[in-house]
Coordinates of C-alpha atoms and ligand atoms in Angstrom, one line a residue:
M476 CA 38.1 45.9 70.9
R477 CA 35.9 45.3 73.8
V478 CA 36.4 47.1 77.0
P479 CA 34.3 46.5 80.2
R480 CA 31.6 49.1 80.6
S481 CA 28.3 47.7 81.9
E482 CA 27.4 47.3 85.5
G483 CA 28.5 44.1 87.0
D484 CA 31.2 43.8 84.4
T485 CA 34.5 43.3 86.3
I486 CA 37.1 46.0 85.5
P487 CA 40.6 44.5 85.4
K488 CA 43.1 46.4 87.4
F489 CA 46.6 47.2 86.2
Y490 CA 49.3 48.1 88.7
V491 CA 52.6 49.3 87.1
T492 CA 55.7 50.7 88.8
T493 CA 59.0 52.3 88.0
P494 CA 62.1 51.7 90.1
I495 CA 62.4 54.4 92.7
F496 CA 65.2 56.8 91.7
Y497 CA 68.2 57.7 93.7
V498 CA 68.2 61.4 94.3
N499 CA 72.0 61.8 94.2
G500 CA 71.7 63.6 90.9
A501 CA 69.0 65.0 88.6
P502 CA 67.1 62.6 86.3
H503 CA 68.7 61.9 83.0
M504 CA 67.7 60.2 79.8
G505 CA 68.1 56.7 81.3
S506 CA 65.9 57.6 84.3
A507 CA 63.4 59.1 82.0
Y508 CA 63.3 55.9 80.0
A509 CA 62.2 53.7 82.9
A510 CA 59.5 56.3 83.7
L511 CA 58.4 56.5 80.1
V512 CA 58.1 52.8 79.5
A513 CA 55.9 52.5 82.6
D514 CA 53.9 55.6 81.5
V515 CA 53.2 54.2 78.1
L516 CA 51.9 50.9 79.6
A517 CA 49.7 52.8 82.1
R518 CA 48.2 55.0 79.4
W519 CA 47.5 51.9 77.2
H520 CA 45.7 50.2 80.0
R521 CA 43.7 53.3 80.7
L522 CA 42.7 53.3 77.0
K523 CA 41.3 49.8 77.7
A524 CA 39.2 51.4 80.5
E525 CA 41.1 49.4 83.1
D526 CA 41.5 50.5 86.7
V527 CA 45.2 51.6 86.5
F528 CA 47.5 52.5 89.3
F529 CA 50.9 53.8 88.3
L530 CA 53.5 54.3 90.9
T531 CA 56.9 56.1 90.8
G532 CA 59.0 57.7 93.4
T533 CA 62.4 58.3 95.0
D534 CA 64.9 56.3 96.9
E535 CA 66.4 58.6 99.5
H536 CA 68.4 56.7 102.2
G537 CA 71.9 55.4 102.3
T538 CA 75.5 56.4 101.8
K539 CA 75.2 57.5 98.2
I540 CA 72.7 60.2 99.2
T541 CA 74.6 61.1 102.4
K542 CA 77.7 61.7 100.2
A543 CA 75.8 63.8 97.6
A544 CA 74.2 65.8 100.4
A545 CA 77.5 66.5 102.1
D546 CA 78.9 67.6 98.7
A547 CA 76.0 70.1 98.4
G548 CA 76.6 71.3 102.0
L549 CA 73.2 70.1 103.2
E550 CA 71.7 67.7 105.7
P551 CA 70.4 64.6 103.9
K552 CA 66.7 65.4 104.4
A553 CA 67.1 69.0 103.3
F554 CA 69.0 67.7 100.3
T555 CA 66.5 65.1 99.3
D556 CA 63.6 67.6 99.7
Q557 CA 65.3 69.7 97.1
M558 CA 66.3 66.9 94.8
V559 CA 62.9 65.2 94.8
L560 CA 61.4 68.3 93.1
K561 CA 63.7 67.7 90.1
Y562 CA 62.1 64.3 89.6
A563 CA 58.6 65.5 90.2
E564 CA 59.1 68.4 87.8
M565 CA 60.8 66.4 85.1
W566 CA 58.0 63.7 85.2
K567 CA 55.4 66.4 84.8
A568 CA 57.3 68.0 81.9
L569 CA 57.6 64.6 80.2
R570 CA 53.8 64.0 80.7
I571 CA 54.5 61.0 83.0
S572 CA 51.0 60.2 84.3
N573 CA 51.8 58.6 87.7
D574 CA 48.9 58.2 90.2
A575 CA 51.2 58.3 93.2
F576 CA 54.8 59.4 94.0
I577 CA 56.4 57.6 97.0
R578 CA 59.5 58.9 98.8
T579 CA 61.3 56.4 101.1
T580 CA 61.5 59.2 103.7
D581 CA 57.7 59.3 103.9
P582 CA 56.8 58.4 107.5
D583 CA 54.2 55.8 106.3
H584 CA 56.8 54.1 104.2
E585 CA 59.3 54.1 107.1
K586 CA 56.7 52.6 109.4
A587 CA 55.8 49.9 106.9
V588 CA 59.5 48.9 106.5
Q589 CA 59.9 48.6 110.3
E590 CA 56.7 46.5 110.3
M591 CA 58.2 44.2 107.6
V592 CA 61.3 43.7 109.8
R593 CA 59.2 42.9 112.8
M594 CA 57.2 40.3 110.9
M595 CA 60.3 38.7 109.7
Q596 CA 61.8 38.7 113.2
A597 CA 58.6 37.0 114.4
N598 CA 58.7 34.3 111.6
G599 CA 62.4 33.6 112.2
D600 CA 63.7 35.0 108.9
I601 CA 66.0 37.5 110.5
Y602 CA 69.0 36.8 112.7
L603 CA 72.0 38.7 114.0
G604 CA 75.4 37.7 112.6
E605 CA 78.6 39.2 111.4
Y606 CA 79.3 40.2 107.9
E607 CA 82.6 40.3 106.1
G608 CA 82.9 41.0 102.4
W609 CA 83.9 43.5 99.7
Y610 CA 81.8 46.5 99.9
C611 CA 81.3 49.1 97.2
L612 CA 80.3 52.4 98.8
Y613 CA 78.8 53.6 95.6
E614 CA 76.6 50.6 94.8
E615 CA 75.9 50.0 98.6
T616 CA 76.4 46.3 97.8
F617 CA 78.7 43.6 99.3
Y618 CA 80.5 41.4 96.8
T619 CA 82.2 38.0 97.1
D620 CA 85.8 37.5 95.9
L621 CA 84.3 35.7 92.8
Q622 CA 82.0 38.6 91.9
L623 CA 84.8 41.2 91.8
N624 CA 86.0 42.3 88.5
E625 CA 89.8 42.5 88.7
G626 CA 89.5 43.4 92.3
K627 CA 87.1 46.3 91.6
C628 CA 83.3 46.7 91.9
P629 CA 81.7 44.6 89.1
D630 CA 78.9 47.1 88.7
C631 CA 80.6 50.5 88.6
G632 CA 84.3 49.6 88.5
R633 CA 85.2 51.6 91.6
P634 CA 87.6 50.3 94.3
V635 CA 85.9 48.2 97.0
Q636 CA 86.8 47.9 100.7
R637 CA 86.9 44.9 103.0
L638 CA 84.3 45.4 105.7
K639 CA 83.4 43.4 108.7
E640 CA 80.5 44.4 111.0
K641 CA 77.7 43.1 113.1
S642 CA 74.7 42.9 110.9
Y643 CA 71.2 41.5 110.8
F644 CA 70.6 38.9 108.1
F645 CA 67.6 37.9 106.0
R646 CA 67.4 34.1 105.4
L647 CA 67.5 34.5 101.6
S648 CA 69.2 31.0 101.3
K649 CA 66.0 29.5 102.7
Y650 CA 64.1 30.6 99.6
Q651 CA 66.3 29.2 96.9
D652 CA 64.1 26.3 96.0
R653 CA 60.9 28.3 96.2
I654 CA 62.3 30.9 93.8
L655 CA 63.4 28.2 91.3
E656 CA 60.1 26.5 91.6
Y657 CA 58.4 29.8 90.8
Y658 CA 60.5 30.4 87.8
S659 CA 59.7 27.0 86.4
K660 CA 56.0 27.4 87.1
D661 CA 55.7 30.9 85.6
P662 CA 58.0 31.3 82.7
D663 CA 56.6 34.7 81.9
F664 CA 57.5 36.2 85.3
L665 CA 60.7 37.7 84.0
L666 CA 60.5 39.5 80.6
P667 CA 62.1 39.2 78.2
K668 CA 62.3 35.5 78.8
S669 CA 65.9 35.4 77.7
R670 CA 66.9 37.2 80.9
A671 CA 65.5 34.5 83.1
S672 CA 68.2 31.9 82.4
E673 CA 71.0 34.0 83.8
I674 CA 69.0 34.5 87.0
V675 CA 68.0 30.9 87.3
N676 CA 71.7 29.8 86.9
R677 CA 72.8 32.2 89.5
V678 CA 70.1 31.1 91.9
K679 CA 71.0 27.4 91.3
G680 CA 74.6 28.3 92.2
G681 CA 73.3 29.0 95.7
L682 CA 71.8 31.9 97.6
K683 CA 73.6 33.4 100.6
D684 CA 71.7 35.1 103.4
L685 CA 71.5 38.8 102.9
S686 CA 73.0 41.4 105.2
I687 CA 70.1 43.8 105.8
S688 CA 71.4 46.3 108.4
R689 CA 74.3 48.7 108.8
E690 CA 75.9 50.0 111.9
T691 CA 78.0 52.4 109.9
V692 CA 75.2 54.1 107.9
A693 CA 73.4 56.8 109.9
W694 CA 71.0 58.0 107.2
G695 CA 68.5 55.2 107.1
I696 CA 65.4 53.7 108.8
P697 CA 66.2 52.6 112.3
F698 CA 66.3 48.8 112.8
P699 CA 63.4 47.9 115.2
G700 CA 64.7 46.9 118.6
D701 CA 68.3 47.8 117.8
E702 CA 68.6 51.4 116.8
K703 CA 72.4 51.3 116.4
H704 CA 71.6 49.7 113.1
T705 CA 69.8 51.2 110.1
I706 CA 68.1 49.1 107.5
Y707 CA 70.0 48.3 104.3
V708 CA 68.8 50.7 101.7
W709 CA 67.7 48.0 99.2
F710 CA 65.7 46.2 101.8
D711 CA 64.0 49.6 102.5
A712 CA 63.6 50.5 98.9
L713 CA 61.9 47.4 97.5
L714 CA 59.1 47.6 100.0
N715 CA 57.9 50.8 98.4
Y716 CA 55.9 48.8 95.9
V717 CA 53.5 47.7 98.7
S718 CA 54.0 50.5 101.3
A719 CA 52.7 53.0 98.7
L720 CA 49.5 51.0 98.6
G721 CA 49.1 51.2 102.3
W722 CA 50.4 47.7 103.2
P723 CA 49.8 45.9 105.5
G724 CA 46.2 47.2 105.9
G725 CA 45.4 49.6 103.1
E726 CA 42.4 49.3 100.8
R727 CA 44.7 50.1 97.8
F728 CA 46.8 47.2 98.7
K729 CA 43.8 44.9 98.5
T730 CA 42.8 46.4 95.2
Y731 CA 46.1 46.6 93.3
W732 CA 48.5 44.0 94.7
P733 CA 50.1 42.0 93.1
A734 CA 51.8 44.4 90.7
D735 CA 51.2 43.6 87.1
V736 CA 54.5 44.9 85.9
H737 CA 57.6 46.2 87.7
V738 CA 59.7 48.1 85.0
V739 CA 63.4 47.8 86.0
G740 CA 66.8 48.3 84.3
K741 CA 69.0 45.2 83.8
D742 CA 71.4 46.6 86.5
I743 CA 68.8 46.0 89.2
N744 CA 67.3 42.8 87.9
W745 CA 68.7 40.6 90.7
F746 CA 67.1 42.7 93.4
H747 CA 63.7 42.4 91.7
S748 CA 63.9 38.9 90.4
V749 CA 65.3 37.2 93.5
I750 CA 65.5 39.3 96.6
W751 CA 62.0 41.0 96.2
P752 CA 60.3 37.6 95.5
A753 CA 62.0 36.1 98.6
I754 CA 60.8 39.1 100.8
L755 CA 57.3 38.6 99.5
V756 CA 57.3 34.9 100.1
S757 CA 58.6 35.5 103.7
L758 CA 55.7 38.0 104.2
D759 CA 53.3 35.5 102.7
L760 CA 52.3 37.9 99.9
D761 CA 51.7 37.2 96.3
L762 CA 54.5 37.7 93.8
P763 CA 54.3 40.4 91.0
K764 CA 53.0 39.1 87.7
H765 CA 55.9 40.4 85.6
V766 CA 59.3 42.0 86.0
L767 CA 60.2 43.8 82.8
V768 CA 63.9 44.2 82.4
H769 CA 65.0 46.9 80.0
G770 CA 68.4 47.7 78.4
M771 CA 70.5 50.7 79.0
W772 CA 70.9 54.0 77.2
L773 CA 74.6 54.5 76.5
A774 CA 76.8 57.5 75.7
D775 CA 79.7 56.5 73.5
G776 CA 79.1 52.8 74.4
E777 CA 79.1 53.4 78.2
K778 CA 76.0 53.4 80.4
M779 CA 74.7 56.9 81.0
S780 CA 74.8 57.5 84.8
K781 CA 74.4 60.2 87.3
S782 CA 77.7 59.5 88.9
K783 CA 79.7 59.5 85.7
G784 CA 77.9 62.6 84.5
N785 CA 78.0 61.3 80.9
Y786 CA 74.3 61.6 80.3
V787 CA 71.9 63.3 78.0
R788 CA 69.7 65.8 79.8
P789 CA 66.0 65.2 78.7
E790 CA 65.4 69.0 78.9
D791 CA 68.1 69.6 76.3
V792 CA 66.4 67.3 73.8
T793 CA 62.8 68.4 74.6
S794 CA 63.6 72.1 74.3
K795 CA 65.4 71.6 70.9
Y796 CA 62.7 69.3 69.5
S797 CA 59.6 68.5 71.6
V798 CA 58.5 66.3 74.5
D799 CA 56.6 64.0 72.1
A800 CA 59.5 63.7 69.8
F801 CA 61.6 62.7 72.8
R802 CA 59.0 60.2 74.0
Y803 CA 58.6 58.8 70.5
Y804 CA 62.4 58.4 70.0
L805 CA 63.0 56.6 73.3
I806 CA 60.4 53.9 72.6
R807 CA 60.9 53.6 68.8
E808 CA 64.7 53.7 68.6
K809 CA 65.6 50.4 70.3
P810 CA 63.9 47.2 71.3
I811 CA 63.2 47.4 75.0
C812 CA 65.6 44.8 76.2
E813 CA 68.6 46.0 74.1
D814 CA 71.2 48.7 74.9
G815 CA 71.4 51.7 72.6
D816 CA 73.4 54.9 72.1
Y817 CA 71.6 58.2 71.9
S818 CA 72.2 59.9 68.6
D819 CA 71.1 63.3 67.6
E820 CA 71.3 62.4 63.9
K821 CA 69.0 59.4 64.4
M822 CA 66.6 61.5 66.4
V823 CA 66.5 64.1 63.6
A824 CA 66.0 61.3 61.0
R825 CA 63.0 60.0 63.0
I826 CA 61.5 63.4 63.3
N827 CA 61.8 64.2 59.7
G828 CA 60.8 60.8 58.5
E829 CA 58.3 59.2 60.7
L830 CA 56.9 62.2 62.6
V831 CA 56.9 64.9 59.9
A832 CA 56.7 62.9 56.6
D833 CA 54.5 60.0 57.8
L834 CA 52.2 61.3 60.6
G835 CA 52.3 65.1 60.3
N836 CA 52.0 65.0 56.5
L837 CA 49.1 62.5 56.6
L838 CA 47.0 64.7 59.0
N839 CA 47.9 67.9 57.1
R840 CA 46.8 66.5 53.7
V841 CA 43.7 64.9 55.1
V842 CA 42.5 68.0 57.0
S843 CA 43.3 70.3 54.1
L844 CA 41.3 68.2 51.6
A845 CA 38.4 67.9 54.1
E846 CA 38.3 71.6 54.6
K847 CA 38.2 72.3 50.9
F848 CA 35.6 69.5 50.2
G849 CA 32.9 70.9 52.4
G850 CA 30.4 68.2 51.5
K851 CA 29.2 65.3 53.8
V852 CA 32.0 62.9 54.5
E853 CA 30.6 59.4 54.2
G854 CA 31.4 56.0 52.7
E855 CA 32.4 52.4 53.3
P856 CA 35.4 51.4 55.4
E857 CA 38.4 50.3 53.3
L858 CA 41.4 51.2 55.3
D859 CA 40.3 49.0 58.2
D860 CA 41.9 46.1 56.4
F861 CA 45.3 47.6 57.5
L862 CA 44.4 48.1 61.1
Y863 CA 45.5 45.4 63.5
I864 CA 44.4 46.5 66.9
E865 CA 44.6 42.9 68.3
S866 CA 48.2 42.7 67.3
I867 CA 49.0 46.1 68.8
D868 CA 47.2 45.1 72.0
K869 CA 49.1 41.8 72.0
F870 CA 52.4 43.6 71.9
M871 CA 51.4 45.9 74.7
G872 CA 50.2 42.9 76.7
E873 CA 53.6 41.4 76.2
V874 CA 55.0 44.7 77.5
D875 CA 56.6 45.4 74.2
P876 CA 55.7 49.0 73.4
H877 CA 58.5 49.2 70.8
S878 CA 56.9 46.6 68.6
A879 CA 53.4 48.0 69.2
L880 CA 54.5 51.4 68.0
E881 CA 56.0 49.9 64.8
E882 CA 52.6 48.2 64.2
V883 CA 50.8 51.6 64.6
W884 CA 53.2 53.0 62.0
K885 CA 52.2 50.4 59.5
F886 CA 48.7 51.7 59.7
I887 CA 49.8 55.3 59.3
R888 CA 51.9 54.3 56.2
A889 CA 48.9 52.4 54.8
A890 CA 46.8 55.6 55.1
N891 CA 49.5 57.6 53.3
K892 CA 49.7 55.0 50.6
Y893 CA 46.0 55.2 50.1
V894 CA 46.2 58.9 49.6
N895 CA 48.9 58.4 46.9
D896 CA 47.4 55.3 45.2
K897 CA 44.0 56.9 44.9
K898 CA 45.3 60.3 44.0
V899 CA 42.8 61.5 46.5
W900 CA 43.4 65.2 45.7
Q901 CA 41.9 64.5 42.2
L902 CA 38.7 62.8 43.4
K903 CA 35.3 64.4 43.2
D904 CA 31.9 64.0 44.9
A905 CA 31.0 60.5 46.2
E906 CA 34.5 59.2 45.6
M907 CA 36.0 62.1 47.5
A908 CA 33.5 61.7 50.3
N909 CA 34.4 58.0 50.6
A910 CA 38.1 58.6 50.5
L911 CA 37.9 61.4 53.1
Y912 CA 35.6 59.3 55.3
N913 CA 38.3 56.6 55.3
L914 CA 41.1 59.0 56.0
L915 CA 39.4 61.1 58.7
E916 CA 38.3 57.9 60.5
S917 CA 41.9 56.6 60.2
C918 CA 43.3 59.8 61.7
R919 CA 40.8 59.7 64.5
I920 CA 41.9 56.1 65.3
I921 CA 45.6 57.0 64.9
A922 CA 45.1 59.7 67.6
I923 CA 43.9 57.1 70.0
L924 CA 46.7 54.7 69.2
V925 CA 49.5 57.2 69.5
S926 CA 48.1 58.8 72.6
P927 CA 50.0 56.6 75.1
F928 CA 53.2 57.4 73.3
M929 CA 52.6 61.0 72.3
P930 CA 49.8 62.5 74.4
D931 CA 50.1 66.1 73.2
T932 CA 50.2 65.0 69.6
A933 CA 47.0 62.9 70.1
E934 CA 45.3 66.0 71.4
S935 CA 46.4 68.2 68.5
I936 CA 45.1 65.6 66.0
C937 CA 41.8 65.5 67.8
A938 CA 41.5 69.3 67.8
Q939 CA 42.1 69.4 64.1
L940 CA 39.6 66.7 63.4
G941 CA 37.0 68.2 65.8
V942 CA 36.6 65.0 67.8
K943 CA 37.2 63.9 71.4
L944 CA 40.0 61.3 72.1
G945 CA 38.2 58.0 72.6
T946 CA 39.2 54.7 74.1
L947 CA 40.4 51.5 72.5
E948 CA 36.7 50.6 72.1
D949 CA 36.4 53.5 69.7
C950 CA 39.2 52.2 67.4
E951 CA 36.6 50.9 64.9
F952 CA 35.4 52.6 61.7
G953 CA 32.1 54.2 62.4
P954 CA 30.5 57.3 61.0
F955 CA 32.9 60.3 61.1
E956 CA 31.3 62.8 63.5
G957 CA 34.0 65.5 63.6
K958 CA 34.6 68.6 61.6
A959 CA 38.0 69.1 60.2
K960 CA 39.8 72.4 60.8
K961 CA 43.4 72.9 59.9
G962 CA 45.8 73.8 62.7
N963 CA 49.5 73.9 63.1
F964 CA 51.8 71.2 61.7
L965 CA 52.1 68.5 64.3
F966 CA 55.9 68.5 64.0
K967 CA 58.5 70.9 62.6
K968 CA 60.9 69.6 60.1
V969 CA 64.5 69.8 61.3
D970 CA 66.9 71.6 59.0
V971 CA 69.9 69.2 58.5
K972 CA 72.1 71.5 56.5
Ligands
MSP380 N1 67.2 53.2 93.7 C1 67.5 52.1 92.9 C2 66.2 51.4 92.5 C3 65.4 50.9 93.7 S1 63.9 50.2 93.1 C4 63.3 49.5 94.5 C5 68.2 52.6 91.6 N2 68.1 53.9 91.3 S2 68.8 54.6 90.1 O1 68.3 55.9 90.1 O2 70.1 54.3 90.0 O3 68.2 53.9 88.8 C6 66.8 53.8 88.6 C7 66.4 53.2 87.3 O4 67.0 53.9 86.2 C8 67.0 51.8 87.2 O5 66.0 50.9 86.7 C9 68.1 51.9 86.2 O6 68.3 50.7 85.4 C10 67.6 53.0 85.3 N3 68.7 53.6 84.6 C11 69.7 54.3 85.1 N4 70.6 54.6 84.1 C12 70.1 54.1 83.0 C13 70.5 54.2 81.6 N5 71.6 54.7 81.2 N6 69.7 53.6 80.7 C14 68.5 53.1 81.0 N7 68.1 53.0 82.3 C15 68.9 53.4 83.3 O7 68.8 51.8 91.0

């Protein structure tokens, strides 16, 4: 696998984002999933020696936050200052390797949002009107009669209220054709592709202008030129992807925009696949290359959510097992676009099967044999026949880390099979040197391949092999240059009595 190195070689950039999280509650397993998918992608592209920028952050304005702050007996800003720490600390604990963390209360972000509104006022995309519709306080979204589900909010099922107020509007309707044209020109924009048809049909059904200001919401960014209004929280939030890069003027913006991948849950697909592109076209900016829409983690068949409180706390899982087991499970358990229930039994089965019996056992056997052998480890590559880096990289390029991880496991299993088929423990001299050469090199390469998914495990493997973690370029069989030294088991078997 070639990665750019030499001078004059252009280094591709890779800009990946998570949604910015509402701070009305602590992060849960669903929030962690979005951050983890983006993290795995960022780490993979760093392995390819690309210039990666990974952004995450928090969405701090609007009614939802005002309500949560009032419940906590705090002013919104004091509340968000407290809550944001829960996200920053959780991401650190889960080894999320973001390069920046944006808060929508950052003064630079607020200035950028006001600048966006001014630009749209100047280009005629914003006008003052009156809005009447069904409003869900919780989702901060207006719905039409048709969208309601038995008279209730179609997203969260809560009662909605009829609201009429003066509001500034964004001419979303104007962009209907441009958006459809974009979808037909770039069929990979929305991934997985199956999600695109529902969006396209909805856009074909007609786009209404979007109400983008509120007179009734005090906790928000003041609307330029009419400070009775605050800017609608979604209009403020979406801009984070460019304001964090210093848009309009920033160097980072020039380097990293357009985003390569926005990772988003299917519940916020519309905002990213229709409203965000329209905003970008209005501002004359390039559109992101991909929006990756993932499925939901469920608890007893229902979406885990902060408001329902029916969620799994990541810290409960990581303290019982490990951070890497949690990371592994989230990516491996379900295809990215599907929904899935969290199950402790399945988690344990994966730990005992894939992590302990496949990976942990392989390293343990190989390092034990190598320590005993003592001779020079050398030979001809044989196990490289089972290593499909191109195919792993292809899956990662298609933002499908779930399938990439399965492919990595095929190689781990091939290495275990090699130990068994050759009865390596019985080999002697040159035959043993050759088998160990193959196995140690395989383990070294496995460390690199699992590092985006399980960074701590990758480091432990390298420590036991006496090698440094390489890049994707080093995933080729070369001479083994480490010195094996047995350490702790990578994973503990869970007793399932
Ligand atoms: N603040 C908005 C996003 C603005 S982005 C410009 C928001 N925040 S959120 O905290 O409610 O959700 C953040 C992300 O977490 C969303 O992508 C959402 O889909 C994801 N998840 C929330 N619950 C989830 C599950 N139960 N399972 C998987 N992901 C989930 O929406």
